[in-house]
XYZ file of N, CA and C in Angstrom:
612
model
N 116.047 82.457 112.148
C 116.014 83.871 111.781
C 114.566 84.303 111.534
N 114.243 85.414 112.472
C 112.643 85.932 112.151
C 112.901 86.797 110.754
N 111.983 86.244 110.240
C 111.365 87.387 108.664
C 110.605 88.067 108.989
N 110.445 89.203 107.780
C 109.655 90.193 108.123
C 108.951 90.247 106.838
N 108.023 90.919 106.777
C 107.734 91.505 105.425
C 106.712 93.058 105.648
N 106.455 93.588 104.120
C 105.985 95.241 104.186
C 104.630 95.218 105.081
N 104.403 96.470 105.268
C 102.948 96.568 106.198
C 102.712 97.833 105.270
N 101.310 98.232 104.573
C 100.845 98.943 104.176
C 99.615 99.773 105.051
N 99.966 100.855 105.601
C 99.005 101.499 106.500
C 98.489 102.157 105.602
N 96.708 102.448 105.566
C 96.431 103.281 105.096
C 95.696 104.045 105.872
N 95.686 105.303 105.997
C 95.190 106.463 106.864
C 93.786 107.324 106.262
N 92.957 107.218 106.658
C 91.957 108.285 106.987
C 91.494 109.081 108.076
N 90.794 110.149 108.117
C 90.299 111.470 108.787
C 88.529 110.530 108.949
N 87.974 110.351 110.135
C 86.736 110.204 110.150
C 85.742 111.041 109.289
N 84.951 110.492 108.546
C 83.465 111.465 108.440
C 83.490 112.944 108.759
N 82.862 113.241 107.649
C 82.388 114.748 108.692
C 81.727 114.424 109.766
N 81.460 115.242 110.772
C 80.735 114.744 112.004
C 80.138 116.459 112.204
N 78.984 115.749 113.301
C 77.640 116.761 113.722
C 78.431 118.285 114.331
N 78.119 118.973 114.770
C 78.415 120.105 115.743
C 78.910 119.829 116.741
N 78.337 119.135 117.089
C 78.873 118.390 118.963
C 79.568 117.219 118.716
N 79.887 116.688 117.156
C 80.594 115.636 117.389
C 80.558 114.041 118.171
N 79.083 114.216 117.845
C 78.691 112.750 118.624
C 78.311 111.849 117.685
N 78.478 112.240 116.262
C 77.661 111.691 115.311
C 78.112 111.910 113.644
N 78.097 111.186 112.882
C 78.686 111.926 111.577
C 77.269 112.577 110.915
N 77.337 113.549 110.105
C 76.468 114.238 109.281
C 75.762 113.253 108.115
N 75.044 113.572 107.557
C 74.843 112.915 106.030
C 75.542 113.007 105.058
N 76.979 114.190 104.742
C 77.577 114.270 103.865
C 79.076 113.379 104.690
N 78.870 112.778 106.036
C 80.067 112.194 106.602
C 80.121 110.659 106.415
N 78.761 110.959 106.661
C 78.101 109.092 106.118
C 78.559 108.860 104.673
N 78.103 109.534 103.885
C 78.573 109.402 102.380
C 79.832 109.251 102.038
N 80.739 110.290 102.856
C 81.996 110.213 102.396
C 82.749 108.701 102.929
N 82.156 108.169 104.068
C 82.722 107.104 104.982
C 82.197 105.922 103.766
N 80.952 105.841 102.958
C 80.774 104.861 102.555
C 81.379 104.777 100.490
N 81.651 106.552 100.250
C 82.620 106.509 99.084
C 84.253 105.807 99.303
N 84.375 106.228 100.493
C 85.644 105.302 100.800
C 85.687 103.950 100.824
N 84.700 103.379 101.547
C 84.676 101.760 101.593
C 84.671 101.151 99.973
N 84.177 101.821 99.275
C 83.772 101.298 97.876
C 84.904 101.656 97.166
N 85.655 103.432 97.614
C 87.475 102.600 96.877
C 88.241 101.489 97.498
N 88.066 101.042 98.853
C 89.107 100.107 99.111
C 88.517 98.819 98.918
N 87.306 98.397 98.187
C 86.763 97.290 97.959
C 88.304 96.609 96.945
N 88.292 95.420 97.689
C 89.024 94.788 96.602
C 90.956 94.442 97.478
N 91.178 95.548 98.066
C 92.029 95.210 98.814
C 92.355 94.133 99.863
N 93.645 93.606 100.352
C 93.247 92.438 101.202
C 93.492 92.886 102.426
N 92.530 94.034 103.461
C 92.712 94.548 104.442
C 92.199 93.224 105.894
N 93.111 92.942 106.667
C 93.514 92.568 107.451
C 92.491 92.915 108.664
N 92.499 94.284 108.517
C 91.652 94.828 110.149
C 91.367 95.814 109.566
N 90.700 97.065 110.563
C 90.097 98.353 110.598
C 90.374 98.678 111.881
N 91.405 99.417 111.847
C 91.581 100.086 113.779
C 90.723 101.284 113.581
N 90.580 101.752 114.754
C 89.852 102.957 114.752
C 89.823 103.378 116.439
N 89.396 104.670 116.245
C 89.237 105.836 117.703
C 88.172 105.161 118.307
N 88.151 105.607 119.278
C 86.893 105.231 120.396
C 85.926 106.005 120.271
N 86.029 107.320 119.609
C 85.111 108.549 119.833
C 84.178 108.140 118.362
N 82.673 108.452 119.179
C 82.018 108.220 117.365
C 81.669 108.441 116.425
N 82.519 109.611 115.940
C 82.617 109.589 115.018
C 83.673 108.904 114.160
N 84.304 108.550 114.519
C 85.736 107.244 113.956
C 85.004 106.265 114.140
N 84.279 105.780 115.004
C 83.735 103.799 115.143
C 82.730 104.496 114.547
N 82.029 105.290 113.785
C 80.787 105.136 112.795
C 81.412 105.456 111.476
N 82.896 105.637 110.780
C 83.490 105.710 110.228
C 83.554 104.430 109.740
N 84.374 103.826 110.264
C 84.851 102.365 110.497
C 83.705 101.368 109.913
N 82.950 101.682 110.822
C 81.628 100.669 110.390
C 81.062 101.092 109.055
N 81.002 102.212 109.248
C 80.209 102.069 106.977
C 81.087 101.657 105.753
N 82.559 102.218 106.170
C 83.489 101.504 105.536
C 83.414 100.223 105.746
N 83.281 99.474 106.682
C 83.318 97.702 106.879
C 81.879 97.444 105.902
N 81.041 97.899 106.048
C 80.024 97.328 105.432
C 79.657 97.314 103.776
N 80.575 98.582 103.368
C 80.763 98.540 102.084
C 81.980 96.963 101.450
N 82.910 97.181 102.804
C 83.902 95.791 102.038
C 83.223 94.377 102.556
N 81.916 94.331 103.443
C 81.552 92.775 103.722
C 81.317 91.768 102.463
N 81.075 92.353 101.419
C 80.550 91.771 100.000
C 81.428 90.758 100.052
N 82.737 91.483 99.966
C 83.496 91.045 99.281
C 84.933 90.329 100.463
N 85.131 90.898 101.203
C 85.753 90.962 102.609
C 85.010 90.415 104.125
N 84.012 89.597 104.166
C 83.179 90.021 105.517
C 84.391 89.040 106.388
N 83.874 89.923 107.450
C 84.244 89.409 108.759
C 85.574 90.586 108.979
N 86.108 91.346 108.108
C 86.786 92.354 108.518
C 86.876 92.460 110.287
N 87.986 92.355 110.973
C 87.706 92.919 112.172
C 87.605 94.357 112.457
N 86.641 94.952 113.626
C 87.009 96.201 113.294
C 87.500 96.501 115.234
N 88.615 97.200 115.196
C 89.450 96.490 116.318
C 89.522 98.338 117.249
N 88.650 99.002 118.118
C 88.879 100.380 119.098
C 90.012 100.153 119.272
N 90.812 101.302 119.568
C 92.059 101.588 120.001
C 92.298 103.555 120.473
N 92.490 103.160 121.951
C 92.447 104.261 122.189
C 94.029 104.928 121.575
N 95.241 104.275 121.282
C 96.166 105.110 120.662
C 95.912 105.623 119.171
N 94.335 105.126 118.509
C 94.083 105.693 117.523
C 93.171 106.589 117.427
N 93.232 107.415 118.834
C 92.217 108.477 119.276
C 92.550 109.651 118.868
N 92.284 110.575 119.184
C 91.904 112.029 119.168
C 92.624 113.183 120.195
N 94.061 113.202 120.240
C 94.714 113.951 120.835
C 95.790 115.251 120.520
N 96.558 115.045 121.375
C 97.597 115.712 120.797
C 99.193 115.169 120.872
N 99.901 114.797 119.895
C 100.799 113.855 119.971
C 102.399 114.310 120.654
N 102.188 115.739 120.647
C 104.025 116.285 120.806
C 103.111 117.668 120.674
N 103.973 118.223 122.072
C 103.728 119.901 122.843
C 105.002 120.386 122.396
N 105.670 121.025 121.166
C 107.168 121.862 121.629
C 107.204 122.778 122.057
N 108.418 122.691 122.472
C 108.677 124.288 123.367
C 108.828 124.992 121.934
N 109.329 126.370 122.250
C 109.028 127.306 121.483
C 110.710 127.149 120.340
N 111.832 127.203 121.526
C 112.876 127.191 120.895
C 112.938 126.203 119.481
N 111.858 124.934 119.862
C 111.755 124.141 118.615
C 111.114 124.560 117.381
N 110.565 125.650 117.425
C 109.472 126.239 116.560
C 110.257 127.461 115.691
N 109.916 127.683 114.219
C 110.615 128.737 113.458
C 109.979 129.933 114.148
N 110.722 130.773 114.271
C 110.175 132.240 115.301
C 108.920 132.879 114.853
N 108.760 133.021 113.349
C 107.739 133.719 112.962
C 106.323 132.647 113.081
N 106.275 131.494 113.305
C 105.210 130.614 113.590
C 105.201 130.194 115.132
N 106.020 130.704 115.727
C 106.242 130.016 117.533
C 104.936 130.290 118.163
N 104.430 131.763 117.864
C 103.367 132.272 118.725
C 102.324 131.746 118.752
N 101.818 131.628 117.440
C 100.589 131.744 117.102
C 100.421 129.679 116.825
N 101.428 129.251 116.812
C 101.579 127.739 117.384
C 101.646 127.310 118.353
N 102.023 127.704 119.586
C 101.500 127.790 121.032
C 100.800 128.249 121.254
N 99.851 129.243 120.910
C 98.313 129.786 121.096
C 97.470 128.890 121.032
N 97.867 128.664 119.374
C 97.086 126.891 119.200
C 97.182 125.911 120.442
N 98.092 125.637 120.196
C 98.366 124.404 121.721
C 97.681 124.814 122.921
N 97.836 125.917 123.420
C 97.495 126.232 124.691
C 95.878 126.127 124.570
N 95.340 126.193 123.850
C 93.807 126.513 123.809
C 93.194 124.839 124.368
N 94.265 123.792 124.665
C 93.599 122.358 125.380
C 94.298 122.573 126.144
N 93.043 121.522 126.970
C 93.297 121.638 128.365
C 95.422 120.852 128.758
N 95.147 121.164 130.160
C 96.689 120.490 130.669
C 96.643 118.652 130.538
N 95.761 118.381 130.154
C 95.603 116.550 130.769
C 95.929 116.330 129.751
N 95.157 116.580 128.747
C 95.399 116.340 126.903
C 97.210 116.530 126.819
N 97.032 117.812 127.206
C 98.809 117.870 126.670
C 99.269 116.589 127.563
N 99.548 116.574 128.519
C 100.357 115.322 129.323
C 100.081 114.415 129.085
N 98.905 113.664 128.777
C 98.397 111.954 128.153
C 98.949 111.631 126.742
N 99.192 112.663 125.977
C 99.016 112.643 124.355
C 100.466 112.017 123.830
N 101.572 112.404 124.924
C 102.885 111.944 123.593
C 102.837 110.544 124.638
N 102.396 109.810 125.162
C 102.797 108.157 125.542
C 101.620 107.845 125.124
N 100.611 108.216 124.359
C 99.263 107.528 123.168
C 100.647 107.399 121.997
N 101.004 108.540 121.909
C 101.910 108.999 120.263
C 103.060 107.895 120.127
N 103.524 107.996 121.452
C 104.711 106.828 121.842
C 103.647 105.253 121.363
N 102.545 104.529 122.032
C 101.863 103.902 121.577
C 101.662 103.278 120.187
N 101.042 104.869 119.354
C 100.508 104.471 118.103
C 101.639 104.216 117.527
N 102.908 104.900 117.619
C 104.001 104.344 116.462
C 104.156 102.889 116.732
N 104.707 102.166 118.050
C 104.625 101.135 118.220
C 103.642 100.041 117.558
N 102.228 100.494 117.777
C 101.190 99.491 117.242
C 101.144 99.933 115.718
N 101.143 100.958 114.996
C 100.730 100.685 113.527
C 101.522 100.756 112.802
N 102.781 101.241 112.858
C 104.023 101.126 111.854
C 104.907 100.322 112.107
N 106.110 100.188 110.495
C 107.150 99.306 110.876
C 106.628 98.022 110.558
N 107.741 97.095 109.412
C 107.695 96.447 108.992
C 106.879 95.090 110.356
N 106.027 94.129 109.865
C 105.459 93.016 110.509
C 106.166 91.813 110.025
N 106.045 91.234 111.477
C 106.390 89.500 111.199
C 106.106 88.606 110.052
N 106.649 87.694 109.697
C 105.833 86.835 108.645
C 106.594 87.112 107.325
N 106.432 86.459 106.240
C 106.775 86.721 105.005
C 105.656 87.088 104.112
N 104.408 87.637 104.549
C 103.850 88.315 103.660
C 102.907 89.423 104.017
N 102.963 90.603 102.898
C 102.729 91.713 103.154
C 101.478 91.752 103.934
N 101.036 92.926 104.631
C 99.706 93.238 105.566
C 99.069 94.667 105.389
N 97.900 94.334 104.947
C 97.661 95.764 104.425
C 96.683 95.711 105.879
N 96.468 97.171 106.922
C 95.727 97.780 107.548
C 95.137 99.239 107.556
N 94.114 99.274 107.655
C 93.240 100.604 107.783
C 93.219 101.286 108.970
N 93.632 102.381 109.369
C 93.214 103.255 110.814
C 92.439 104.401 110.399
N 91.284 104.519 111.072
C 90.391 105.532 110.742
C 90.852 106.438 112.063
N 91.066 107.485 112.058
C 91.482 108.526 113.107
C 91.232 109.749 112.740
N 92.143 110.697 113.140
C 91.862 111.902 113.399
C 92.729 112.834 113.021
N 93.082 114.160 112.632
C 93.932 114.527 112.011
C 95.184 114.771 112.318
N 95.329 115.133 113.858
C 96.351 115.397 114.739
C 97.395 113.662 114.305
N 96.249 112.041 114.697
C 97.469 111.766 114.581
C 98.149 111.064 113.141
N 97.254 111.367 112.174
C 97.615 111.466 110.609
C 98.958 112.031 110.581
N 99.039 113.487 110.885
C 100.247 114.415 110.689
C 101.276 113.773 111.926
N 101.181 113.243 112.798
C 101.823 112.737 113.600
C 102.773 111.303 112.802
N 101.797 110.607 111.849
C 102.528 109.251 111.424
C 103.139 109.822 110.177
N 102.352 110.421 109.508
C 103.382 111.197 107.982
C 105.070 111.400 108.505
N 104.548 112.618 109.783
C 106.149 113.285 109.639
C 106.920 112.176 110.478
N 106.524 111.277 111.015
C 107.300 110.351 111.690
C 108.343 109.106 110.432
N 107.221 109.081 109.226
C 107.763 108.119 108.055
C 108.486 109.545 107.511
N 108.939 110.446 107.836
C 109.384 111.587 106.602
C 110.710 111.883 107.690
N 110.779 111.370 109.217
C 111.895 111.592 109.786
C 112.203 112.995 110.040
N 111.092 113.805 109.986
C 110.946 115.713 110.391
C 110.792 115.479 111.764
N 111.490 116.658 111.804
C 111.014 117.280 113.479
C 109.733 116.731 114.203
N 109.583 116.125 115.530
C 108.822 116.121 116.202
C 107.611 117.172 116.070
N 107.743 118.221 116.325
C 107.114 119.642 115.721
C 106.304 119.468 114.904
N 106.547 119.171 113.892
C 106.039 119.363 112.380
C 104.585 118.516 112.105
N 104.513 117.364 112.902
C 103.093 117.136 112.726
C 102.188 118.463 112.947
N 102.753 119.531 113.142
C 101.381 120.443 113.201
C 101.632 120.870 111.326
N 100.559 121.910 111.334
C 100.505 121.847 109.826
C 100.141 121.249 108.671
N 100.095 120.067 109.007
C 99.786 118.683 108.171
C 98.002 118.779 108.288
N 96.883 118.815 107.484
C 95.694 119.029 107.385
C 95.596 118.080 106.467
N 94.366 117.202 107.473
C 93.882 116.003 105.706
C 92.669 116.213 106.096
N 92.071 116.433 104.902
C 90.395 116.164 104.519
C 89.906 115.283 105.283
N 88.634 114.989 105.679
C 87.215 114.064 106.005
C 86.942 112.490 105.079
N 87.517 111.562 105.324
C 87.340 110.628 104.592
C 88.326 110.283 103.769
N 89.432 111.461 103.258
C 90.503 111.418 102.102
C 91.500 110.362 102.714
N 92.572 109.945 101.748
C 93.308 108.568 101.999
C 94.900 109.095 101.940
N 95.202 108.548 102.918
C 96.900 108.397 102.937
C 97.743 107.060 103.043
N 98.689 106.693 102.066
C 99.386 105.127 102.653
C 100.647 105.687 102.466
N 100.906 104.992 104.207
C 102.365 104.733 104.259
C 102.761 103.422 104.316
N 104.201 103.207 103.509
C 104.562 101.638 103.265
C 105.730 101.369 104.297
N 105.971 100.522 104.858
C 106.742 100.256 105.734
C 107.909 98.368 105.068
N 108.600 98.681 104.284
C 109.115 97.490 104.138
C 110.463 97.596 104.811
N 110.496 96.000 104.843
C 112.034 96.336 105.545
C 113.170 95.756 104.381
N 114.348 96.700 105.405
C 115.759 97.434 104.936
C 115.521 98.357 104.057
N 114.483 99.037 104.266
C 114.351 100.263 103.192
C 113.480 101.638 104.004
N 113.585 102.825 103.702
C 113.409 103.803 104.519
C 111.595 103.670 103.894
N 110.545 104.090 105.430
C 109.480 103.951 104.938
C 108.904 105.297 104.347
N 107.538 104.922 103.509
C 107.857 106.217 102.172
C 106.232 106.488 102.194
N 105.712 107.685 102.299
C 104.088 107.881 102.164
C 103.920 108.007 100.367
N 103.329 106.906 100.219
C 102.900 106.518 98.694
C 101.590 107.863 98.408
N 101.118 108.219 99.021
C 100.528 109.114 98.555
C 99.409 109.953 100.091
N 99.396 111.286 100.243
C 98.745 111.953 100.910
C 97.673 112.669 100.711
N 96.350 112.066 101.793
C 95.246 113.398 101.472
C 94.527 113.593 100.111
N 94.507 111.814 99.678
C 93.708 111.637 98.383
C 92.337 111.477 98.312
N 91.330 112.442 97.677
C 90.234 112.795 97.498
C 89.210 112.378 96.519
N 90.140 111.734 95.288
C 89.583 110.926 94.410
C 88.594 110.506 94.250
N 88.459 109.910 95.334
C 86.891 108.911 96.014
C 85.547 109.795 95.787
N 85.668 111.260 96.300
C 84.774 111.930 96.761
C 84.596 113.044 95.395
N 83.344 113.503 95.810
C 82.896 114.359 94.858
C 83.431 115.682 95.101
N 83.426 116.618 94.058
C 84.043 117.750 94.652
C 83.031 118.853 96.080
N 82.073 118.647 95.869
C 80.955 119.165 96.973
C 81.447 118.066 98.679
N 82.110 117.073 98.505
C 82.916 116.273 99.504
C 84.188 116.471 99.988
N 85.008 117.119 99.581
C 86.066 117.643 99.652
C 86.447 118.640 100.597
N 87.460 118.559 101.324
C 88.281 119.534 101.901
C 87.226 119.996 103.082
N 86.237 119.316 103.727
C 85.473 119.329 104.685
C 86.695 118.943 106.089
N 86.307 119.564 107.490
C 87.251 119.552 108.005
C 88.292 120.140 108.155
């Protein structure tokens, strides 16, 4: 008989990042390295992260704050922990007075994005949630992006496909979802800011 035991995901929003987004800011750097210094101490496993760089320069200041104490952290690209869009609904799925101006949104990316994005979405659930092999717990970090933050929340909350829109997390702020098994999985807490100063906050 295979065992299982809990998987603790914890979720962040990359850094603030530059204008063009090739780069995090100085207040993105900061926030990436106030984070590493709350999760000092945890027994994190890996660091997934986006391909785009502002997530792998995320990743890395956070790793370097936990080497003290943690080194050798892997820190593991993953393009299903990229920067897309996870689920296009049609309209009929949408409450009427938000349909419009929620497909406006949508429509404003291109056609490729929409068509690549829900078999990444299909992907990321596969690779980061849901109880893991083994008999003991696994805590992992994904540094990503906000689209697919609100994508894994409403997926542990069992809402509408839809509903990842709406969902907004801060620059650096923390979300864990717990995944144990025979038990429904539960977001222990969303879009925590703690870490950061209030001049850090709600950036993004």
């Amino acid at each position: 008989m295979t065992t299982t035991a809990a998987r603790y995901l914890y979720l962040t929003r990359h850094g603030e990042a530059s204008p063009d987004e090739t780069e995090l800011t100085a207040n993105g750097r900061r926030q990436a390295a106030l984070l590493g210094e709350r999760l000092r101490g945890l027994p994190l496993s890996a660091i997934h992260h986006g391909p785009l760089p502002r997530a792998a320069q995320t990743a890395r200041l956070i790793a370097d704050q936990l080497a003290t104490e943690h080194p050798g952290i892997p820190l593991r690209p993953s393009e299903p922990a990229g920067d897309y869009l996870p689920y296009v609904p049609e309209r009929s799925e949408l409450p009427p007075d938000a349909a419009e101006p929620l497909l406006d949104f949508l429509g404003r990316f291109p056609q490729a994005e929409r068509d690549r994005g829900p078999a990444l979405a299909r992907e990321a659930l596969a690779r980061f949630t849901g109880p893991v092999p083994g008999d003991e717990p696994r805590h992992e970090l994904l540094v990503t992006h906000n689209f697919l933050i609100g994508w894994l929340v409403r997926a542990a909350q069992d809402a509408p496909r839809w509903r990842w829109l709406g969902l907004n997390h801060g620059n650096a702020a923390l979300t864990v979802i717990r995944y144990a098994p025979g038990r429904l999985s539960s977001v222990l807490f969303y879009n925590d800011m703690s870490h950061l100063p209030p001049e850090l906050r709600w950036t993004g």
